[in-house]
C-alpha positions as a printed NumPy array, in Angstrom:
array([[ 15.511,  17.239,  32.011],
       [ 19.396,  17.584,  32.059],
       [ 21.63 ,  16.065,  29.701],
       [ 20.968,  14.447,  26.313],
       [ 19.343,  10.88 ,  26.562],
       [ 20.483,   8.306,  23.956],
       [ 17.36 ,   6.819,  21.611],
       [ 17.136,   3.853,  23.875],
       [ 17.071,   6.   ,  26.973],
       [ 14.293,   8.534,  25.766],
       [ 12.295,   5.807,  24.064],
       [ 12.051,   4.066,  27.678],
       [ 11.177,   7.722,  29.303],
       [  8.354,   8.147,  26.918],
       [  6.989,   4.485,  27.603],
       [  7.457,   5.152,  31.505],
       [  5.355,   8.697,  30.934],
       [  2.691,   7.077,  28.691],
       [  0.151,   6.442,  31.312],
       [ -3.411,   6.323,  30.548],
       [ -4.79 ,  10.187,  29.654],
       [ -1.626,  11.483,  29.403],
       [ -1.567,  13.294,  26.003],
       [  1.77 ,  12.927,  23.763],
       [  2.099,  16.382,  23.63 ],
       [  2.355,  16.655,  27.617],
       [  5.11 ,  14.048,  27.424],
       [  6.811,  15.854,  24.679],
       [  6.8  ,  19.09 ,  27.079],
       [  8.141,  17.641,  29.612],
       [ 10.974,  15.963,  27.555],
       [ 11.662,  18.82 ,  25.834],
       [ 10.996,  16.961,  22.399],
       [  8.469,  17.192,  19.597],
       [  5.002,  15.748,  20.019],
       [  5.425,  13.793,  16.815],
       [  9.218,  12.178,  18.185],
       [  6.917,  10.916,  20.993],
       [  4.296,   9.218,  18.811],
       [  7.341,   7.666,  16.614],
       [  8.828,   6.591,  19.935],
       [  5.523,   4.737,  21.242],
       [  5.08 ,   3.317,  17.93 ],
       [  8.697,   1.916,  17.799],
       [  8.368,   0.339,  21.562],
       [  4.773,  -1.271,  20.464],
       [  6.314,  -3.736,  17.85 ],
       [  9.418,  -5.175,  16.927],
       [ 10.636,  -3.843,  13.639],
       [ 10.171,  -5.939,  10.779],
       [ 13.084,  -7.496,   9.146],
       [ 13.372,  -7.05 ,   5.279],
       [ 12.252, -10.465,   4.554],
       [  9.409,  -9.928,   6.69 ],
       [  8.354,  -6.788,   5.037],
       [  8.686,  -8.68 ,   1.058],
       [  7.092, -11.676,   2.746],
       [  4.027,  -9.341,   3.658],
       [  4.439,  -7.205,   0.503],
       [  3.884, -10.808,  -1.238],
       [  0.984, -11.88 ,   0.288],
       [ -0.808,  -8.583,  -0.103],
       [  0.188,  -8.603,  -3.662],
       [ -1.795, -12.188,  -3.906],
       [ -4.428, -11.397,  -2.497],
       [ -4.577,  -8.523,  -4.914],
       [ -4.062, -10.654,  -8.049],
       [ -6.854, -12.859,  -6.786],
       [ -9.339, -10.449,  -6.081],
       [ -8.173,  -8.826,  -9.945],
       [ -9.341, -12.31 , -11.254],
       [-12.316, -12.203,  -9.518],
       [-13.479,  -8.943, -10.441],
       [-12.218,  -9.265, -13.751],
       [-14.261, -12.832, -14.314],
       [-17.41 , -10.557, -12.937],
       [-17.244,  -8.375, -15.17 ],
       [-16.86 , -10.69 , -18.118],
       [-19.963, -12.583, -16.259],
       [-22.23 ,  -9.468, -16.394],
       [-21.484,  -8.944, -19.858],
       [-22.   ,  -5.072, -20.311],
       [-21.921,  -5.142, -23.822],
       [-24.89 ,  -7.112, -23.912],
       [-26.77 ,  -5.979, -21.222],
       [-29.396,  -3.239, -22.728],
       [-28.928,   0.487, -20.511],
       [-28.861,   3.984, -21.155],
       [-26.364,   5.633, -23.161],
       [-25.005,   7.392, -20.496],
       [-24.424,   4.641, -18.481],
       [-22.906,   2.316, -21.51 ],
       [-20.695,   5.375, -22.191],
       [-19.64 ,   5.332, -18.27 ],
       [-18.672,   1.527, -18.621],
       [-16.906,   1.885, -21.927],
       [-14.655,   4.031, -20.616],
       [-14.332,   2.428, -17.301],
       [-13.509,  -0.88 , -19.01 ],
       [-11.179,   1.002, -21.959],
       [ -8.988,   3.17 , -18.805],
       [ -8.963,  -0.079, -16.693],
       [ -7.6  ,  -2.281, -19.302],
       [ -4.874,   0.514, -20.15 ],
       [ -3.868,   0.795, -16.624],
       [ -3.666,  -3.712, -16.707],
       [ -1.749,  -3.302, -19.647],
       [  0.988,  -0.8  , -18.423],
       [  1.389,  -2.904, -15.136],
       [  1.754,  -5.857, -17.355],
       [  4.219,  -4.138, -19.481],
       [  5.856,  -2.942, -16.308],
       [  6.038,  -6.831, -14.776],
       [  7.459,  -7.964, -18.017],
       [ 10.462,  -5.466, -17.517],
       [ 11.138,  -6.643, -14.544],
       [ 11.148, -10.282, -15.36 ],
       [ 11.46 , -10.851, -18.861],
       [ 12.604, -14.401, -18.207],
       [  9.475, -15.447, -16.292],
       [  7.16 , -13.603, -18.917],
       [  8.656, -14.743, -22.008],
       [  8.054, -11.156, -23.24 ],
       [ 10.529,  -9.024, -25.374],
       [ 10.907,  -6.435, -23.16 ],
       [ 11.445,  -3.776, -26.512],
       [  8.256,  -4.901, -27.766],
       [  6.101,  -6.532, -25.41 ],
       [  5.324,  -9.399, -27.72 ],
       [  5.952, -13.076, -25.809],
       [  9.24 , -14.596, -27.425]])
């Protein structure tokens, strides 16, 4: 090809050349661009870019689902009552270690949450104690 293409022109040309069975490398060689650029151009033309509001809404929905799953997992662990389940020492040690590690991770997230949302959590960000 001769002359530089604008982004829109290049993406249109990539779409035009992208036929079933034609590899990104073949398209890239024809246009004199990298095959990853072809992949990005195809991905960009497949779906319109999300707006910031859409990305935030998606993130909130994902987090809401994760928080529901967290609550369900915590309830399942409480219902299983591992501390009162007869098992061997190795399994008991593993369960105890997993519980402690998970609790520490969750506490760290709760502290970060309080740092970002002190008014919503009612926590003193210095002490992590509810006011």
